[in-house]
mmCIF file of C-alpha atoms in Angstrom:
data_model
loop_
_atom_site.group_PDB
_atom_site.id
_atom_site.type_symbol
_atom_site.label_atom_id
_atom_site.label_comp_id
_atom_site.label_asym_id
_atom_site.label_seq_id
_atom_site.Cartn_x
_atom_site.Cartn_y
_atom_site.Cartn_z
ATOM 1 C CA MET A 1 34.392 -14.151 -63.141
ATOM 2 C CA GLU A 2 33.015 -13.185 -59.741
ATOM 3 C CA ARG A 3 29.700 -12.266 -61.349
ATOM 4 C CA LEU A 4 29.458 -15.615 -63.097
ATOM 5 C CA HIS A 5 30.274 -17.373 -59.831
ATOM 6 C CA SER A 6 27.438 -15.537 -58.023
ATOM 7 C CA ILE A 7 24.993 -16.586 -60.752
ATOM 8 C CA PHE A 8 25.945 -20.167 -61.575
ATOM 9 C CA VAL A 9 27.772 -21.466 -58.503
ATOM 10 C CA ALA A 10 26.949 -19.588 -55.299
ATOM 11 C CA PRO A 11 23.152 -20.237 -55.286
ATOM 12 C CA PHE A 12 23.580 -23.976 -55.675
ATOM 13 C CA ALA A 13 26.342 -23.999 -53.064
ATOM 14 C CA ASP A 14 23.954 -22.242 -50.664
ATOM 15 C CA MET A 15 21.282 -24.872 -51.313
ATOM 16 C CA VAL A 16 23.708 -27.666 -50.498
ATOM 17 C CA ALA A 17 25.145 -25.871 -47.473
ATOM 18 C CA ALA A 18 21.709 -25.304 -45.893
ATOM 19 C CA PRO A 19 19.353 -28.021 -47.198
ATOM 20 C CA ASP A 20 16.845 -27.390 -44.395
ATOM 21 C CA PHE A 21 16.419 -23.762 -45.495
ATOM 22 C CA PHE A 22 16.076 -24.912 -49.111
ATOM 23 C CA LEU A 23 13.252 -27.244 -48.064
ATOM 24 C CA GLN A 24 11.566 -24.340 -46.260
ATOM 25 C CA VAL A 25 11.744 -22.227 -49.407
ATOM 26 C CA VAL A 26 10.386 -25.044 -51.594
ATOM 27 C CA TRP A 27 7.517 -25.672 -49.171
ATOM 28 C CA GLU A 28 6.515 -21.983 -49.163
ATOM 29 C CA GLY A 29 6.620 -21.973 -52.944
ATOM 30 C CA LEU A 30 4.563 -25.156 -53.140
ATOM 31 C CA VAL A 31 1.793 -23.663 -51.005
ATOM 32 C CA SER A 32 1.659 -20.547 -53.187
ATOM 33 C CA GLY A 33 1.718 -22.716 -56.298
ATOM 34 C CA VAL A 34 -1.292 -24.730 -55.134
ATOM 35 C CA LEU A 35 -3.277 -21.518 -54.759
ATOM 36 C CA TYR A 36 -2.151 -20.215 -58.148
ATOM 37 C CA ALA A 37 -3.286 -23.510 -59.662
ATOM 38 C CA LEU A 38 -6.714 -23.205 -58.042
ATOM 39 C CA ILE A 39 -7.281 -19.746 -59.488
ATOM 40 C CA ALA A 40 -6.040 -20.891 -62.900
ATOM 41 C CA LEU A 41 -8.509 -23.789 -62.828
ATOM 42 C CA GLY A 42 -11.370 -21.298 -62.592
ATOM 43 C CA PHE A 43 -10.120 -19.570 -65.747
ATOM 44 C CA VAL A 44 -9.605 -22.862 -67.597
ATOM 45 C CA LEU A 45 -13.059 -24.284 -66.861
ATOM 46 C CA ILE A 46 -14.891 -21.194 -68.061
ATOM 47 C CA PHE A 47 -12.722 -20.795 -71.147
ATOM 48 C CA LYS A 48 -13.090 -24.465 -72.143
ATOM 49 C CA SER A 49 -16.871 -24.361 -71.941
ATOM 50 C CA SER A 50 -17.601 -20.897 -73.304
ATOM 51 C CA ARG A 51 -14.410 -19.554 -74.932
ATOM 52 C CA ILE A 52 -14.651 -16.641 -72.480
ATOM 53 C CA PHE A 53 -11.561 -15.391 -70.693
ATOM 54 C CA ASN A 54 -13.095 -14.608 -67.301
ATOM 55 C CA PHE A 55 -11.474 -11.421 -66.060
ATOM 56 C CA ALA A 56 -13.855 -11.549 -63.065
ATOM 57 C CA GLN A 57 -12.256 -14.636 -61.464
ATOM 58 C CA GLY A 58 -10.135 -12.491 -59.143
ATOM 59 C CA ILE A 59 -13.023 -10.456 -57.779
ATOM 60 C CA MET A 60 -15.037 -13.668 -57.378
ATOM 61 C CA VAL A 61 -12.365 -14.826 -54.913
ATOM 62 C CA VAL A 62 -12.752 -11.567 -52.972
ATOM 63 C CA PHE A 63 -16.555 -11.570 -53.138
ATOM 64 C CA ALA A 64 -16.798 -15.173 -51.915
ATOM 65 C CA ALA A 65 -14.450 -14.497 -48.992
ATOM 66 C CA LEU A 66 -16.260 -11.262 -48.085
ATOM 67 C CA THR A 67 -19.622 -13.044 -48.202
ATOM 68 C CA LEU A 68 -18.376 -15.769 -45.865
ATOM 69 C CA VAL A 69 -16.913 -13.312 -43.350
ATOM 70 C CA GLY A 70 -19.877 -10.951 -43.700
ATOM 71 C CA LEU A 71 -22.416 -13.686 -42.943
ATOM 72 C CA HIS A 72 -20.447 -14.686 -39.844
ATOM 73 C CA GLU A 73 -20.285 -11.063 -38.687
ATOM 74 C CA ARG A 74 -24.073 -10.966 -38.936
ATOM 75 C CA GLY A 75 -24.423 -13.889 -36.547
ATOM 76 C CA VAL A 76 -24.412 -16.872 -38.890
ATOM 77 C CA PRO A 77 -22.338 -19.787 -37.509
ATOM 78 C CA ALA A 78 -19.163 -20.389 -39.513
ATOM 79 C CA LEU A 79 -20.047 -23.915 -40.632
ATOM 80 C CA LEU A 80 -23.445 -22.671 -41.832
ATOM 81 C CA ALA A 81 -21.934 -19.619 -43.501
ATOM 82 C CA VAL A 82 -19.953 -21.838 -45.897
ATOM 83 C CA PRO A 83 -22.966 -23.525 -47.574
ATOM 84 C CA LEU A 84 -24.850 -20.216 -47.551
ATOM 85 C CA THR A 85 -21.908 -18.618 -49.369
ATOM 86 C CA LEU A 86 -22.042 -21.415 -51.931
ATOM 87 C CA VAL A 87 -25.742 -20.666 -52.415
ATOM 88 C CA VAL A 88 -24.850 -17.017 -53.039
ATOM 89 C CA MET A 89 -22.191 -18.068 -55.586
ATOM 90 C CA PHE A 90 -24.737 -20.310 -57.319
ATOM 91 C CA PHE A 91 -27.232 -17.471 -57.701
ATOM 92 C CA LEU A 92 -24.405 -15.252 -58.882
ATOM 93 C CA ALA A 93 -23.624 -17.848 -61.575
ATOM 94 C CA VAL A 94 -27.290 -17.928 -62.626
ATOM 95 C CA ALA A 95 -27.438 -14.131 -62.730
ATOM 96 C CA ILE A 96 -24.292 -13.864 -64.847
ATOM 97 C CA GLU A 97 -25.615 -16.444 -67.309
ATOM 98 C CA ARG A 98 -29.072 -14.859 -67.583
ATOM 99 C CA VAL A 99 -28.156 -11.168 -67.549
ATOM 100 C CA VAL A 100 -24.702 -11.051 -69.125
ATOM 101 C CA LEU A 101 -23.885 -14.158 -71.164
ATOM 102 C CA ARG A 102 -27.198 -15.224 -72.706
ATOM 103 C CA PRO A 103 -27.804 -11.885 -74.505
ATOM 104 C CA LEU A 104 -24.237 -12.004 -75.871
ATOM 105 C CA VAL A 105 -24.312 -15.485 -77.427
ATOM 106 C CA ASN A 106 -22.458 -15.546 -80.763
ATOM 107 C CA GLN A 107 -20.883 -12.154 -80.116
ATOM 108 C CA PRO A 108 -17.127 -11.693 -80.757
ATOM 109 C CA ASP A 109 -14.776 -12.921 -78.037
ATOM 110 C CA ILE A 110 -13.666 -9.381 -77.195
ATOM 111 C CA ILE A 111 -17.255 -8.436 -76.361
ATOM 112 C CA LEU A 112 -17.567 -11.353 -73.944
ATOM 113 C CA PHE A 113 -14.209 -10.459 -72.395
ATOM 114 C CA MET A 114 -15.343 -6.855 -71.895
ATOM 115 C CA ALA A 115 -18.535 -8.193 -70.314
ATOM 116 C CA THR A 116 -16.476 -9.991 -67.646
ATOM 117 C CA ILE A 117 -14.698 -6.701 -66.920
ATOM 118 C CA GLY A 118 -18.153 -5.209 -66.382
ATOM 119 C CA VAL A 119 -18.976 -8.068 -64.003
ATOM 120 C CA THR A 120 -15.744 -7.301 -62.123
ATOM 121 C CA LEU A 121 -16.620 -3.632 -61.646
ATOM 122 C CA PHE A 122 -20.179 -4.512 -60.607
ATOM 123 C CA LEU A 123 -18.993 -7.001 -57.978
ATOM 124 C CA ILE A 124 -16.483 -4.481 -56.619
ATOM 125 C CA GLY A 125 -19.249 -1.923 -56.170
ATOM 126 C CA LEU A 126 -21.691 -4.479 -54.762
ATOM 127 C CA GLY A 127 -19.099 -5.844 -52.352
ATOM 128 C CA GLU A 128 -18.149 -2.392 -51.067
ATOM 129 C CA THR A 129 -21.812 -1.449 -50.659
ATOM 130 C CA ILE A 130 -22.728 -4.572 -48.702
ATOM 131 C CA PHE A 131 -19.543 -5.336 -46.775
ATOM 132 C CA GLY A 132 -17.634 -2.045 -46.774
ATOM 133 C CA GLY A 133 -14.141 -1.413 -48.052
ATOM 134 C CA GLU A 134 -12.142 -2.084 -44.898
ATOM 135 C CA ASN A 135 -9.935 -5.122 -44.403
ATOM 136 C CA LYS A 136 -11.445 -8.094 -42.612
ATOM 137 C CA VAL A 137 -10.044 -11.089 -40.773
ATOM 138 C CA MET A 138 -10.782 -14.555 -42.128
ATOM 139 C CA ILE A 139 -12.662 -16.760 -39.664
ATOM 140 C CA THR A 140 -9.891 -19.334 -39.684
ATOM 141 C CA SER A 141 -10.294 -20.915 -36.255
ATOM 142 C CA GLU A 142 -14.102 -20.798 -36.480
ATOM 143 C CA LEU A 143 -13.901 -22.968 -39.601
ATOM 144 C CA GLY A 144 -11.808 -25.516 -37.731
ATOM 145 C CA ILE A 145 -8.610 -24.683 -39.616
ATOM 146 C CA PRO A 146 -5.617 -25.227 -37.291
ATOM 147 C CA THR A 147 -3.413 -22.186 -36.780
ATOM 148 C CA GLY A 148 -0.379 -23.745 -35.113
ATOM 149 C CA SER A 149 2.831 -24.968 -36.694
ATOM 150 C CA TRP A 150 4.946 -28.096 -36.813
ATOM 151 C CA ILE A 151 8.676 -27.959 -36.309
ATOM 152 C CA MET A 152 10.804 -30.434 -38.249
ATOM 153 C CA GLU A 153 14.552 -30.956 -38.089
ATOM 154 C CA PRO A 154 15.694 -32.419 -41.425
ATOM 155 C CA PHE A 155 19.455 -32.648 -41.996
ATOM 156 C CA GLY A 156 19.923 -31.428 -38.424
ATOM 157 C CA GLY A 157 18.377 -28.100 -39.329
ATOM 158 C CA PHE A 158 15.037 -26.365 -38.805
ATOM 159 C CA VAL A 159 11.860 -26.264 -40.917
ATOM 160 C CA SER A 160 8.592 -24.676 -39.765
ATOM 161 C CA ILE A 161 5.373 -25.823 -41.427
ATOM 162 C CA GLU A 162 2.187 -23.881 -40.767
ATOM 163 C CA GLN A 163 -0.743 -26.203 -40.114
ATOM 164 C CA LYS A 164 -3.094 -23.919 -42.054
ATOM 165 C CA ASP A 165 -0.799 -24.297 -45.089
ATOM 166 C CA VAL A 166 -0.977 -28.083 -44.813
ATOM 167 C CA THR A 167 -4.759 -27.801 -44.569
ATOM 168 C CA ALA A 168 -4.751 -25.607 -47.678
ATOM 169 C CA VAL A 169 -2.671 -28.075 -49.680
ATOM 170 C CA VAL A 170 -4.739 -31.090 -48.600
ATOM 171 C CA GLY A 171 -7.993 -29.243 -49.275
ATOM 172 C CA ALA A 172 -6.789 -28.113 -52.699
ATOM 173 C CA VAL A 173 -5.721 -31.647 -53.636
ATOM 174 C CA LEU A 174 -9.098 -33.059 -52.595
ATOM 175 C CA LEU A 175 -10.899 -30.309 -54.517
ATOM 176 C CA VAL A 176 -8.879 -31.001 -57.664
ATOM 177 C CA ILE A 177 -9.485 -34.758 -57.361
ATOM 178 C CA ALA A 178 -13.225 -34.166 -56.947
ATOM 179 C CA LEU A 179 -13.207 -31.860 -59.963
ATOM 180 C CA LEU A 180 -11.357 -34.384 -62.128
ATOM 181 C CA VAL A 181 -13.729 -37.173 -61.096
ATOM 182 C CA PHE A 182 -16.701 -34.926 -61.901
ATOM 183 C CA LEU A 183 -15.319 -33.983 -65.322
ATOM 184 C CA ASN A 184 -14.350 -37.522 -66.299
ATOM 185 C CA LYS A 185 -17.020 -39.706 -64.689
ATOM 186 C CA SER A 186 -20.273 -37.751 -64.461
ATOM 187 C CA LYS A 187 -22.682 -37.168 -67.325
ATOM 188 C CA MET A 188 -22.596 -33.415 -66.801
ATOM 189 C CA GLY A 189 -18.809 -33.440 -66.614
ATOM 190 C CA ARG A 190 -18.597 -35.246 -69.950
ATOM 191 C CA ALA A 191 -20.994 -32.682 -71.410
ATOM 192 C CA ILE A 192 -18.684 -29.874 -70.243
ATOM 193 C CA ARG A 193 -15.713 -31.597 -71.861
ATOM 194 C CA ALA A 194 -17.662 -32.180 -75.067
ATOM 195 C CA LEU A 195 -18.631 -28.517 -75.201
ATOM 196 C CA GLY A 196 -15.005 -27.581 -74.751
ATOM 197 C CA ASP A 197 -13.875 -29.911 -77.550
ATOM 198 C CA ASP A 198 -16.458 -28.873 -80.134
ATOM 199 C CA HIS A 199 -19.205 -26.358 -79.432
ATOM 200 C CA GLN A 200 -21.257 -27.009 -82.543
ATOM 201 C CA ALA A 201 -21.152 -30.809 -82.219
ATOM 202 C CA ALA A 202 -22.086 -30.630 -78.525
ATOM 203 C CA LEU A 203 -25.039 -28.326 -79.183
ATOM 204 C CA SER A 204 -26.219 -30.538 -82.053
ATOM 205 C CA VAL A 205 -26.685 -33.503 -79.693
ATOM 206 C CA GLY A 206 -28.816 -31.524 -77.251
ATOM 207 C CA ILE A 207 -26.323 -30.272 -74.672
ATOM 208 C CA SER A 208 -27.746 -27.139 -73.062
ATOM 209 C CA LEU A 209 -25.335 -24.226 -73.329
ATOM 210 C CA SER A 210 -27.141 -22.260 -70.619
ATOM 211 C CA THR A 211 -27.020 -25.127 -68.134
ATOM 212 C CA ILE A 212 -23.330 -25.764 -68.758
ATOM 213 C CA TRP A 213 -22.492 -22.094 -68.313
ATOM 214 C CA VAL A 214 -24.282 -21.958 -64.971
ATOM 215 C CA ILE A 215 -22.492 -25.096 -63.772
ATOM 216 C CA VAL A 216 -18.990 -24.006 -64.768
ATOM 217 C CA TRP A 217 -19.455 -20.537 -63.287
ATOM 218 C CA PHE A 218 -20.729 -22.137 -60.085
ATOM 219 C CA ILE A 219 -17.728 -24.485 -59.992
ATOM 220 C CA SER A 220 -15.530 -21.427 -60.454
ATOM 221 C CA GLY A 221 -17.390 -19.903 -57.514
ATOM 222 C CA ILE A 222 -16.576 -22.961 -55.386
ATOM 223 C CA ILE A 223 -12.922 -22.659 -56.376
ATOM 224 C CA ALA A 224 -13.063 -18.932 -55.621
ATOM 225 C CA LEU A 225 -14.417 -19.598 -52.120
ATOM 226 C CA ALA A 226 -11.735 -22.199 -51.385
ATOM 227 C CA THR A 227 -9.033 -19.824 -52.624
ATOM 228 C CA GLY A 228 -10.507 -16.914 -50.689
ATOM 229 C CA ILE A 229 -10.523 -18.891 -47.432
ATOM 230 C CA VAL A 230 -6.892 -19.940 -47.814
ATOM 231 C CA TRP A 231 -5.530 -16.594 -48.993
ATOM 232 C CA GLY A 232 -7.695 -14.800 -46.447
ATOM 233 C CA ALA A 233 -6.222 -16.947 -43.670
ATOM 234 C CA ARG A 234 -2.736 -15.955 -44.824
ATOM 235 C CA ALA A 235 -3.177 -12.280 -45.712
ATOM 236 C CA GLY A 236 -6.597 -11.131 -44.519
ATOM 237 C CA VAL A 237 -9.682 -10.418 -46.620
ATOM 238 C CA SER A 238 -9.655 -7.261 -48.703
ATOM 239 C CA PHE A 239 -10.115 -6.140 -52.277
ATOM 240 C CA ALA A 240 -6.338 -6.325 -52.634
ATOM 241 C CA LEU A 241 -6.767 -10.095 -52.950
ATOM 242 C CA GLU A 242 -8.031 -9.472 -56.479
ATOM 243 C CA VAL A 243 -4.472 -8.907 -57.700
ATOM 244 C CA ILE A 244 -3.641 -12.516 -56.795
ATOM 245 C CA ALA A 245 -5.654 -13.541 -59.836
ATOM 246 C CA LEU A 246 -3.066 -11.809 -61.993
ATOM 247 C CA LYS A 247 -0.647 -14.596 -61.025
ATOM 248 C CA ALA A 248 -2.969 -17.000 -62.805
ATOM 249 C CA LEU A 249 -2.113 -15.332 -66.125
ATOM 250 C CA PRO A 250 1.464 -16.645 -66.360
ATOM 251 C CA VAL A 251 0.202 -20.003 -65.069
ATOM 252 C CA LEU A 252 -2.226 -20.143 -67.992
ATOM 253 C CA MET A 253 0.467 -19.000 -70.421
ATOM 254 C CA LEU A 254 2.832 -21.664 -69.118
ATOM 255 C CA GLY A 255 0.404 -24.576 -68.871
ATOM 256 C CA GLY A 256 -2.043 -23.792 -71.656
ATOM 257 C CA LEU A 257 -5.335 -21.927 -71.541
ATOM 258 C CA GLU A 258 -7.474 -25.034 -72.113
ATOM 259 C CA SER A 259 -5.595 -27.595 -70.024
ATOM 260 C CA VAL A 260 -6.637 -28.611 -66.509
ATOM 261 C CA THR A 261 -3.341 -30.488 -66.178
ATOM 262 C CA GLY A 262 -1.490 -27.406 -67.382
ATOM 263 C CA ALA A 263 -3.169 -25.240 -64.734
ATOM 264 C CA ILE A 264 -2.088 -27.634 -61.977
ATOM 265 C CA VAL A 265 1.467 -28.213 -63.196
ATOM 266 C CA GLY A 266 1.945 -24.586 -64.199
ATOM 267 C CA GLY A 267 0.747 -23.301 -60.837
ATOM 268 C CA LEU A 268 3.035 -25.598 -58.863
ATOM 269 C CA ALA A 269 6.020 -24.873 -61.117
ATOM 270 C CA ILE A 270 5.635 -21.105 -60.926
ATOM 271 C CA GLY A 271 5.010 -21.132 -57.174
ATOM 272 C CA VAL A 272 8.186 -23.095 -56.427
ATOM 273 C CA LEU A 273 10.454 -21.535 -59.057
ATOM 274 C CA GLU A 274 9.569 -17.935 -58.248
ATOM 275 C CA LYS A 275 10.226 -18.503 -54.543
ATOM 276 C CA VAL A 276 13.556 -20.265 -55.161
ATOM 277 C CA PHE A 277 14.635 -17.578 -57.637
ATOM 278 C CA GLU A 278 13.680 -14.802 -55.217
ATOM 279 C CA ILE A 279 15.726 -16.247 -52.341
ATOM 280 C CA TYR A 280 18.818 -17.505 -54.144
ATOM 281 C CA TRP A 281 19.130 -15.107 -57.085
ATOM 282 C CA GLY A 282 16.717 -12.193 -56.618
ATOM 283 C CA GLN A 283 17.727 -10.959 -53.176
ATOM 284 C CA PRO A 284 21.517 -11.397 -53.499
ATOM 285 C CA LEU A 285 21.822 -10.089 -57.066
ATOM 286 C CA LEU A 286 18.794 -7.902 -57.820
ATOM 287 C CA GLY A 287 17.764 -6.553 -54.445
ATOM 288 C CA GLY A 288 14.643 -8.694 -54.141
ATOM 289 C CA ASN A 289 11.045 -8.210 -55.313
ATOM 290 C CA THR A 290 11.574 -10.568 -58.242
ATOM 291 C CA GLU A 291 8.365 -12.444 -57.372
ATOM 292 C CA ALA A 292 6.446 -9.561 -58.954
ATOM 293 C CA TRP A 293 7.802 -10.293 -62.454
ATOM 294 C CA PHE A 294 9.586 -13.669 -62.500
ATOM 295 C CA ALA A 295 6.469 -15.688 -63.428
ATOM 296 C CA TYR A 296 5.725 -13.455 -66.412
ATOM 297 C CA VAL A 297 9.276 -13.673 -67.739
ATOM 298 C CA LEU A 298 9.263 -17.467 -67.346
ATOM 299 C CA ALA A 299 5.918 -17.747 -69.161
ATOM 300 C CA LEU A 300 7.178 -15.474 -71.945
ATOM 301 C CA LEU A 301 10.249 -17.649 -72.467
ATOM 302 C CA VAL A 302 8.033 -20.737 -72.718
ATOM 303 C CA LEU A 303 5.707 -19.017 -75.202
ATOM 304 C CA LEU A 304 8.644 -18.166 -77.453
ATOM 305 C CA VAL A 305 9.310 -21.895 -77.799
ATOM 306 C CA ARG A 306 5.787 -23.285 -77.457
ATOM 307 C CA PRO A 307 3.104 -20.598 -78.051
ATOM 308 C CA GLN A 308 0.227 -22.819 -76.939
ATOM 309 C CA GLY A 309 1.854 -23.555 -73.567
ATOM 310 C CA LEU A 310 3.355 -26.777 -72.286
ATOM 311 C CA PHE A 311 0.069 -28.700 -72.246
ATOM 312 C CA GLY A 312 -1.974 -26.712 -74.758
ATOM 313 C CA GLU A 313 -3.111 -28.240 -78.030
ATOM 314 C CA LYS A 314 -1.177 -27.126 -81.053
ATOM 315 C CA ILE A 315 -3.419 -25.268 -83.474
ATOM 316 C CA ILE A 316 -3.118 -26.436 -87.067
ATOM 317 C CA GLU A 317 -4.667 -24.277 -89.757
ATOM 318 C CA ARG A 318 -5.297 -25.818 -93.153
ATOM 319 C CA VAL A 319 -5.478 -23.559 -96.156
#
């Protein structure tokens, strides 16, 4: 009975007893969820347009952040280093399309997936050669990102909100809105969506596969830079940031591999739920560290009920 009480009653009683702390936990989870959603968007865009699961998205986050910091260390002003980094990510997108993807057109999906693993290893080596393997500090203040905090007192309690986290959330929301407007309103965005819906039909009406691939990989590079700046401001810039991309996997499983909406909703849901579970169930009952596996278990449970994810399209095979 005591065990059941600690699972089904005590956590909710703690939430009610200290609502200010509960809000703090939810806020921290929301910030993490926004970043998970950003990384997942990079995966979704590339998969929708090319049917390639881009294993290199994680190292692209690291490479973009290292390029930004590296340019600043070499004397480039921070606000100039950002567009120069975007130029680097654009040429990286062109190089990947020309050298890796174009020769592999019409190859099996596993070959394309293995190619992105090769891109990952190449970028790791290139990054270490150019920037070194030591940890670096993100140029947060130089980019104009506030580093203070706001203190709130809801319910007579105490909640601390980091200004850089607010900046991250606002920036991510604006980036997602811009991406949705681009995909739904622009001619090129509609071409990307058409290619995702039906490759053969899109190619038959003159949509350039090469051009679309460059654009979506460049957009993924933009997302990677935004994610790298935010995560770098929170945890520093190092190759360890690559493992953050692994959190995008359960987000994709939960939301659906081809759904932009699923990436956003899945990222926010996993960010909040894993943080709440860690504080109210993980630490008291399991000794903590549940954030390392909670998202994967949650995604697995969803897949058992809905294999295509919450927002994925159900595949119907006619025989």
